[in-house]
Coordinates of C-alpha atoms in Angstrom, one line a residue:
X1 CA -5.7 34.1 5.8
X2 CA -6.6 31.6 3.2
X3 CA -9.9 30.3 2.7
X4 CA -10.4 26.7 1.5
X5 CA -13.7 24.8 1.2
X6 CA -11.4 21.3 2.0
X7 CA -7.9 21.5 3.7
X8 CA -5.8 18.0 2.8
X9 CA -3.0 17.5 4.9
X10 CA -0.8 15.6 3.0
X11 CA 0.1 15.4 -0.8
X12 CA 0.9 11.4 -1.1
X13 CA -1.5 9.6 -3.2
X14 CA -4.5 9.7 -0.5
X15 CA -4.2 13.6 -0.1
X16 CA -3.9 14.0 -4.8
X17 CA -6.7 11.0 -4.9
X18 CA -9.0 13.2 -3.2
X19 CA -8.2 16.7 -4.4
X20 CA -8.1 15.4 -7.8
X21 CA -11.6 14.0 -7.2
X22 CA -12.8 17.3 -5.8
X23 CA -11.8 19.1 -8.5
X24 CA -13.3 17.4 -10.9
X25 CA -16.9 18.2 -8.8
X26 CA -15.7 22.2 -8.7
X27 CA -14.9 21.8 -5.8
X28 CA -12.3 24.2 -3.9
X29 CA -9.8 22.6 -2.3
X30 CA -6.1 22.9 -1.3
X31 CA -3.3 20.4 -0.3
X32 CA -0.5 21.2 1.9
X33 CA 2.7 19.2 2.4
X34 CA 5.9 19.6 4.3
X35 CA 8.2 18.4 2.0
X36 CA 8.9 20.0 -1.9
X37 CA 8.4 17.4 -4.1
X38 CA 9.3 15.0 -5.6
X39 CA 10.5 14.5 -2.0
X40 CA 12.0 10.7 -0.9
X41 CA 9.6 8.0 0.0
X42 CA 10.1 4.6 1.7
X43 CA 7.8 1.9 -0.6
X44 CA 9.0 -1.0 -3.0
X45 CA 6.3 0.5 -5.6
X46 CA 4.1 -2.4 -6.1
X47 CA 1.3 -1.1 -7.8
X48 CA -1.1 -3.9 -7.9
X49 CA -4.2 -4.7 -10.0
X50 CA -6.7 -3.3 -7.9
X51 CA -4.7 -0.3 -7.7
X52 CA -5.0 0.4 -11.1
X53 CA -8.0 -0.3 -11.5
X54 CA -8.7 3.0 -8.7
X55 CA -6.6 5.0 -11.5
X56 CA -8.1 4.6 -14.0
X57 CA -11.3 6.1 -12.1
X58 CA -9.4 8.7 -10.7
X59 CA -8.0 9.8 -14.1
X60 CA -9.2 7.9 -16.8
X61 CA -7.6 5.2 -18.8
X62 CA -5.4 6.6 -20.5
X63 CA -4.0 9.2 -18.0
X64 CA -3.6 6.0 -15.8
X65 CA -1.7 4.4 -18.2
X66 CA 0.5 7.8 -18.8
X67 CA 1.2 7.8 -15.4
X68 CA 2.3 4.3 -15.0
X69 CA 4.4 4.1 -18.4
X70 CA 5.9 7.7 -16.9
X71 CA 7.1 6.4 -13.3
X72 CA 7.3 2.6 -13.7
X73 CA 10.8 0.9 -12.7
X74 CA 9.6 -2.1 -14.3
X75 CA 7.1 -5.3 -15.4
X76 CA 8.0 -8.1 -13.8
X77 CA 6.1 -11.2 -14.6
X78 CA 7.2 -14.1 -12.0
X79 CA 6.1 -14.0 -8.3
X80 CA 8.5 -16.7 -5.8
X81 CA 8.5 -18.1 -2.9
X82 CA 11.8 -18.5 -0.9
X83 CA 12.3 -20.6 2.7
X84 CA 15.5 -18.8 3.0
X85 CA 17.9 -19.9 -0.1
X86 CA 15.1 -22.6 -1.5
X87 CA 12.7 -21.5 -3.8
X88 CA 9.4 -23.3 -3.3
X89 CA 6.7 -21.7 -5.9
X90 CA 7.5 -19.7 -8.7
X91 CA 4.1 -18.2 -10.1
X92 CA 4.5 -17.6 -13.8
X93 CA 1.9 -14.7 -14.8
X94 CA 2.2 -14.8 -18.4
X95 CA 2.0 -18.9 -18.3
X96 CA -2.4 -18.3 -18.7
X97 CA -2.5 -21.7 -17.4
X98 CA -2.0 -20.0 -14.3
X99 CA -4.3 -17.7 -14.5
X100 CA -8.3 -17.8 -13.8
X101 CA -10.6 -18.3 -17.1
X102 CA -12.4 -15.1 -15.9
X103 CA -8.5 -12.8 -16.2
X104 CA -7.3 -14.6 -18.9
X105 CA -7.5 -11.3 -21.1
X106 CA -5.9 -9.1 -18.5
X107 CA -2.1 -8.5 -18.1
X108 CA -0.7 -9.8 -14.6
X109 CA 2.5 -8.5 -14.8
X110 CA 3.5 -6.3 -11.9
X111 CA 4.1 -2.8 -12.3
X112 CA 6.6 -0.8 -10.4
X113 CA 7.0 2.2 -9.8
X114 CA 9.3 4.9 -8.8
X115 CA 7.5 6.4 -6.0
X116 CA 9.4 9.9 -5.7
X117 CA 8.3 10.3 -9.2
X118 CA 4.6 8.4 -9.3
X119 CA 3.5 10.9 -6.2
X120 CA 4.8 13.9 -7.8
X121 CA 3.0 13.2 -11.0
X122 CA -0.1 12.7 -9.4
X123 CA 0.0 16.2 -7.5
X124 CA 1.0 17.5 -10.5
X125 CA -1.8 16.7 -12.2
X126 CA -4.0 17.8 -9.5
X127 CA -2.1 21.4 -9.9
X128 CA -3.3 20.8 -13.9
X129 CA -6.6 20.7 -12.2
X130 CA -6.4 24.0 -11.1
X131 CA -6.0 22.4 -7.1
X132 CA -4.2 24.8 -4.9
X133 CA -0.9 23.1 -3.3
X134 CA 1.5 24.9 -0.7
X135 CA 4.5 22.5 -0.6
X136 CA 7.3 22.7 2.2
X137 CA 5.0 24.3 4.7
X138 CA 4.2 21.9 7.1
X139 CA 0.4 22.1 10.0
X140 CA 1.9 22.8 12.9
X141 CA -1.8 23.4 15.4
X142 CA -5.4 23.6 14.0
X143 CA -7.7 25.0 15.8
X144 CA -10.7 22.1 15.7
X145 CA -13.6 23.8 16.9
X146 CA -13.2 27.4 14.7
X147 CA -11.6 25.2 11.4
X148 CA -8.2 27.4 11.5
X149 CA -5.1 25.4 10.4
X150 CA -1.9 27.2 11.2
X151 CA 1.2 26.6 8.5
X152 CA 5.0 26.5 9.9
X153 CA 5.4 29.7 8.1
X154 CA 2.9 31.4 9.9
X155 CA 0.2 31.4 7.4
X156 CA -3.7 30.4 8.3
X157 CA -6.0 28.4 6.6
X158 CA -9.3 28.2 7.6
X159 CA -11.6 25.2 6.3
X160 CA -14.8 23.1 6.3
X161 CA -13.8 20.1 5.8
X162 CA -10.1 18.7 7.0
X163 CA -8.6 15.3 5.5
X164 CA -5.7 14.1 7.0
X165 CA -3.4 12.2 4.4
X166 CA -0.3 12.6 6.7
X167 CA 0.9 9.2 7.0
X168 CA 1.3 6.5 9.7
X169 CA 2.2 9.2 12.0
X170 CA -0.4 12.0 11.8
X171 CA 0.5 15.2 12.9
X172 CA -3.0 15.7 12.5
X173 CA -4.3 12.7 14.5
X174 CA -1.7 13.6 17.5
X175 CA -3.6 17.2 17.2
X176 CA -6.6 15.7 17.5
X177 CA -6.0 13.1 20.1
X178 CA -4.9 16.6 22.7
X179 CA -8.1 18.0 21.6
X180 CA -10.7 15.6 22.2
X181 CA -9.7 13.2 24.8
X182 CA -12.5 10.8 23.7
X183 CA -11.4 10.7 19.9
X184 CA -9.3 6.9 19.5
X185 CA -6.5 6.9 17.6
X186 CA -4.4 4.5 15.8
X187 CA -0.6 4.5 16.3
X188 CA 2.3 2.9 13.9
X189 CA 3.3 -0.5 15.4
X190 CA 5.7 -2.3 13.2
X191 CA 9.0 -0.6 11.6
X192 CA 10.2 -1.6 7.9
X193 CA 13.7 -1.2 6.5
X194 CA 14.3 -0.7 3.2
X195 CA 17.7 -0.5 0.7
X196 CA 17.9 -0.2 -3.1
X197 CA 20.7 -1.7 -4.4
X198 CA 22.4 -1.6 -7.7
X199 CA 21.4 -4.6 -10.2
X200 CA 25.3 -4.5 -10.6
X201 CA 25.6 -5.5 -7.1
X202 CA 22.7 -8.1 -7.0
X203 CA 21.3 -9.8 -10.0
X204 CA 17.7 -10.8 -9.4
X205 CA 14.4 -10.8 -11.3
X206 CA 10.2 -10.3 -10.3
X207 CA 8.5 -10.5 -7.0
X208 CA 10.4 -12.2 -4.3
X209 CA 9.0 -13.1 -0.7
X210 CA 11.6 -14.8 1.4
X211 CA 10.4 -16.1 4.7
X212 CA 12.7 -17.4 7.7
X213 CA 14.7 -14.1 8.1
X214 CA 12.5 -12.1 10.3
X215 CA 9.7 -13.4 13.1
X216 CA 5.9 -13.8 11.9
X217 CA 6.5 -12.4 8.1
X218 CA 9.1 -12.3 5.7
X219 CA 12.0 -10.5 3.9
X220 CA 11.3 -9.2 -0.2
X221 CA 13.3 -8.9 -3.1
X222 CA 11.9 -6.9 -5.4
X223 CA 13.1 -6.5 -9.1
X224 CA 13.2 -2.3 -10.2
X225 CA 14.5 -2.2 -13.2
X226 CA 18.5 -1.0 -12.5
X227 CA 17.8 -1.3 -8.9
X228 CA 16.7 -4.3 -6.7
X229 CA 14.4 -2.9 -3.4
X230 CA 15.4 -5.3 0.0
X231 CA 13.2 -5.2 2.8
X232 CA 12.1 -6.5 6.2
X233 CA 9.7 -5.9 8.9
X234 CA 9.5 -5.7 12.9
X235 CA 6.2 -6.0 13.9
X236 CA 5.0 -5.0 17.1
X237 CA 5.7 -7.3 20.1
X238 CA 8.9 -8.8 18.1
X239 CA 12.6 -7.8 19.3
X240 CA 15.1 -8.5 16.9
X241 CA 17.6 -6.1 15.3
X242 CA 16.6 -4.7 12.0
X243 CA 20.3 -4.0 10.7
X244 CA 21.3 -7.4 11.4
X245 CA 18.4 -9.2 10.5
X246 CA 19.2 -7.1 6.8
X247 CA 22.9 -8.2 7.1
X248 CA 21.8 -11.7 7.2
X249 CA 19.1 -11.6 4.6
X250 CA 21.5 -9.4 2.3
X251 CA 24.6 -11.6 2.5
X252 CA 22.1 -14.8 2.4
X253 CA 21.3 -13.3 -1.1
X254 CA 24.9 -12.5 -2.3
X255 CA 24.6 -8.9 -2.2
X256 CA 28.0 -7.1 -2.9
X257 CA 28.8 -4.0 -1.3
X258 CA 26.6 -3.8 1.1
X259 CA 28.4 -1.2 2.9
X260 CA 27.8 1.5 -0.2
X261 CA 23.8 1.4 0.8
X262 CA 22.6 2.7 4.0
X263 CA 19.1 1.5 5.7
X264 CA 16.4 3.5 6.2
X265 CA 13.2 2.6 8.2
X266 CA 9.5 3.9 8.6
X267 CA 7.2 3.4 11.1
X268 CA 4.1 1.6 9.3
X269 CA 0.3 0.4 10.6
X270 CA 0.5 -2.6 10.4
X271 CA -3.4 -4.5 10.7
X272 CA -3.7 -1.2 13.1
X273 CA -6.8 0.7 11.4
X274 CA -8.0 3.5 13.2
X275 CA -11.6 2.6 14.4
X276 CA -13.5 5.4 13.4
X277 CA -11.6 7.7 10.8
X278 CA -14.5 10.2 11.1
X279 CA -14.3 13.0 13.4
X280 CA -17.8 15.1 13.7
X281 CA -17.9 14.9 10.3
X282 CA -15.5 17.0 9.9
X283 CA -12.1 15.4 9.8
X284 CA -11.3 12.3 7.5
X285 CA -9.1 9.9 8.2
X286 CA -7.2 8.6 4.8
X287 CA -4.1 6.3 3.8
X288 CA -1.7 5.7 6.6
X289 CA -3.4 8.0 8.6
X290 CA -6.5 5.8 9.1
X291 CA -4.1 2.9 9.6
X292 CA -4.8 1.7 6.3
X293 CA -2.1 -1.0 5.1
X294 CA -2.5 -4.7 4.4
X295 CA -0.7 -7.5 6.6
X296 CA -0.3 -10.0 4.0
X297 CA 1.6 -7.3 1.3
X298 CA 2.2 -4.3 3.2
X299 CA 0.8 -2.9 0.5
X300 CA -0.8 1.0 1.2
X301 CA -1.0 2.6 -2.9
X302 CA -4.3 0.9 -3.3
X303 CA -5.8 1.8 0.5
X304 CA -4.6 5.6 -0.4
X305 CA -6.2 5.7 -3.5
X306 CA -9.8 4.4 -2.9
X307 CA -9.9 5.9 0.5
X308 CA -9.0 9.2 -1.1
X309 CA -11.6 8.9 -3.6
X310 CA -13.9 8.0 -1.0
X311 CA -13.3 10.4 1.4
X312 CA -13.8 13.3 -1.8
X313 CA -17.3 11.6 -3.0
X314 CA -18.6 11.8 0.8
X315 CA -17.8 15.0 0.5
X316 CA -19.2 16.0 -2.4
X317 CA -22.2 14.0 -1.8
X318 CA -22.9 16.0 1.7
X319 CA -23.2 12.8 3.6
X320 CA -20.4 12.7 5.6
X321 CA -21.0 9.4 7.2
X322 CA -21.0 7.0 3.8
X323 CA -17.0 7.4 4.0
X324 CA -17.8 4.9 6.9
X325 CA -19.7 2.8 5.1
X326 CA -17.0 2.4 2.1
X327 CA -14.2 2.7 5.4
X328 CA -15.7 -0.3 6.5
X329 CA -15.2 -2.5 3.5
X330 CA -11.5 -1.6 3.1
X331 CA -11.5 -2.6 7.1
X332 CA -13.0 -5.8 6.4
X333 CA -10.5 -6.4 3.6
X334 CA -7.4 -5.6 6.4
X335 CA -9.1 -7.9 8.6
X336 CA -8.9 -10.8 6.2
X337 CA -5.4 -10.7 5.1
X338 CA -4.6 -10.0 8.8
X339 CA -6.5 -13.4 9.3
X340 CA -3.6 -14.9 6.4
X341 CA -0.7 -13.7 8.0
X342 CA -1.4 -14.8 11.5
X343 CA -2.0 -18.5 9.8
X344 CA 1.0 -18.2 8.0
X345 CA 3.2 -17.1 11.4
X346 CA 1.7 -20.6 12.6
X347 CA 5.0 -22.8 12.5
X348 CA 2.2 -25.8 11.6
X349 CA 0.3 -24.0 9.2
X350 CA 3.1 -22.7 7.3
X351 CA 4.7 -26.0 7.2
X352 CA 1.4 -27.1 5.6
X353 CA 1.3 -24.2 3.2
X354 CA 5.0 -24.4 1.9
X355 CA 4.3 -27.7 1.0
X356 CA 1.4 -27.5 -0.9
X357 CA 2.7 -24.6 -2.8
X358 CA 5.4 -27.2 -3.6
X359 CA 3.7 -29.8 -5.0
X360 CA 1.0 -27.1 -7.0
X361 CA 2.9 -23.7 -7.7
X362 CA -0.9 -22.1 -9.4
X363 CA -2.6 -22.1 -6.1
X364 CA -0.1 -19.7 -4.9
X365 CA -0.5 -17.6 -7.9
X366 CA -4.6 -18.2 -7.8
X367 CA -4.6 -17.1 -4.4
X368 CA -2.8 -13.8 -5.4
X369 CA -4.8 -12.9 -8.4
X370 CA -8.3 -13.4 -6.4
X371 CA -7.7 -12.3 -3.6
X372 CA -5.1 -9.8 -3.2
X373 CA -5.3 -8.3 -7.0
X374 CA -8.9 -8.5 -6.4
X375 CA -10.6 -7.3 -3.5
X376 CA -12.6 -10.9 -3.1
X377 CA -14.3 -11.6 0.9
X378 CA -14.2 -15.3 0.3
X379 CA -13.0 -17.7 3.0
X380 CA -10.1 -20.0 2.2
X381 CA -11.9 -23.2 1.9
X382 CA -14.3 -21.1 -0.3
X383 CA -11.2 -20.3 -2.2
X384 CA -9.5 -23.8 -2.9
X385 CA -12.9 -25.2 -4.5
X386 CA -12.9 -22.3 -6.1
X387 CA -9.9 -22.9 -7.4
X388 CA -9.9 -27.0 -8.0
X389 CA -12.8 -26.1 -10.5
X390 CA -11.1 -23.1 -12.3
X391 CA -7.5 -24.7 -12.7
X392 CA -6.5 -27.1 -11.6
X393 CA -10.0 -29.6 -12.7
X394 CA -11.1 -27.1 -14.8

């Protein structure tokens, strides 16, 4: 048997946020995984501002910058706007005139990543910690109530703390849910497909977000140095197909050989956060596993990262319970861009929104540096003014 003060389930960058956290307190921890890594992983790679700004106080600046000059794909500077084949804003991030007066000094350029390579680094380095890893040996039970976790290959684990960083669908939530019939889970309720094409098949640069191929969000192009990443998304309650609807967006876009790449998919929580990711204070709830992934973006790094930090200083800090109070906050974030992307699956709305990005292409951009780079709680209207005094009056 193997005895661990913290068991994470799940080395993604939830399960290494945390251990590497815990280490750096003394504390004893271990990660296990299923796969070997670097093991295949369905994301585009975005890493946005607010990310990075959670890696550098994971690892300090300068790790954080190793790490992303190590596994990047690429800096892309432009973020567009597509209504199928028509371009309607094209945010220019190294144009400061469309930046806020406050950022002016910070570099906006995307960053992404190869994720294969960005997760392995990161459990690497919590290895260089001296963090205990056991890779291709998957939780198959766990016994709850005597903290015994039982490995595919037979081996135990026992525990005081659990922290499940197993991804939108938790083998340790499905545990859980059998054991405790009044525990609520969350469940994965929207699919994403995902290729990576060759740039010699499909020449396109930055951040692309092409709406009017899929119902109630959009399609993405996504510039990765040789490669280009092209995605959609089924949310729940939506019946379409997901080859075809990647068919059309694919040959819309010019792609050659689109026979040469096959589609994957991944079940993703989509606005679906689990309402309590606390179990007697025993078992936290991180990353995909607590449902934590944003409607607007889809984006999940940043969500993995703070919750995984957050989880580790609850932890450390002996109070359980203030991973719900810093849970709450990332909720209330969710919330808000789930507010956005209902608005913009309002046929009005959206008509109302493509043409103002039209006529003024720096609101678009505004609107992504304040409140999706940064983790801002304003209210739209709050947001505009905001926004008529910084650029465009300002």
């Amino acid at each position: 048997m193997i005895n661990t003060d913290v068991l994470i389930v799940g080395g993604g960058p939830a399960g290494t946020a945390c251990g590497i956290s815990l280490r750096k307190a003394g504390v004893d921890c271990m990660i296990a995984d299923r796969a070997k890594f670097p093991r295949m992983k369905l994301c585009a790679g975005v890493t946005t501002g607010k990310s990075r700004r959670v890696l550098a106080e994971l690892l300090g600046t300068e790790k954080a910058k190793a790490l992303l000059d190590e596994t990047q794909r690429s800096h892309e500077s432009h973020l567009r706007l597509w209504h199928l084949g028509k371009c309607f804003a094209d945010c220019d991030f190294t144009d400061k005139r469309q930046i806020p007066h406050a950022y002016r000094n910070e570099d906006w350029r995307f960053v992404l990543v190869d994720r294969p390579s960005f997760d392995n680094w990161l459990l690497q380095y919590y290895k260089f910690q001296d963090g205990k890893a056991l890779e291709s040996d998957a939780v198959k039970s766990i016994d709850f109530d005597g903290r015994k976790a039982i490995l595919a290959s037979g081996e135990t684990i026992s525990y005081n703390k659990l922290v499940a960083c197993d991804g939108a669908h938790s083998h340790v939530e499905q545990l859980l849910k059998r054991h405790d019939s009044s525990f609520k889970p969350k469940e994965p309720n929207a699919l994403a497909f995902e290729i990576n094409v060759d740039r010699a098949d499909l020449d396109i640069d930055g951040i692309n977000v092409c709406f009017g191929y899929v119902p109630q969000t959009y399609a993405w192009a996504f510039a990765k140095g040789d490669k280009i990443c092209l995605g959609t998304c089924r949310l729940n309650g939506t019946q379409f197909s997901g080859k075809e609807a990647m068919e059309n967006f694919c040959n819309e876009l010019g792609l050659r050989h689109l026979e040469k790449y096959p589609l994957k998919g991944a079940m993703i929580p989509f606005d679906n956060a689990m309402p309590v990711p606390l179990w007697h204070d025993e078992v936290f709830f991180c990353g995909d596993a607590a449902g934590l992934d944003e409607a607007v973006t889809g984006e999940g790094i940043f969500y993995a990262l703070r919750s995984g930090v957050d989880a580790a200083k609850a932890i450390i800090g002996g109070n359980p319970k203030d991973y719900l109070e810093s849970n709450a906050y990332l909720q209330a974030l969710m919330r808000k861009a789930a507010k956005y992307q209902r608005a913009l699956a309002s046929p009005s709305f959206y008509k109302l929104f493509k043409a103002f990005a039209h006529l003024d292409n720096r609101f678009v951009g505004y609107f992504y540096l304040t409140q999706i780079d940064h983790t801002s709680l304003d209210h739209l209207h709050t947001i505009y003014w905001n926004y008529l005094r910084d650029l465009r009056f300002g």
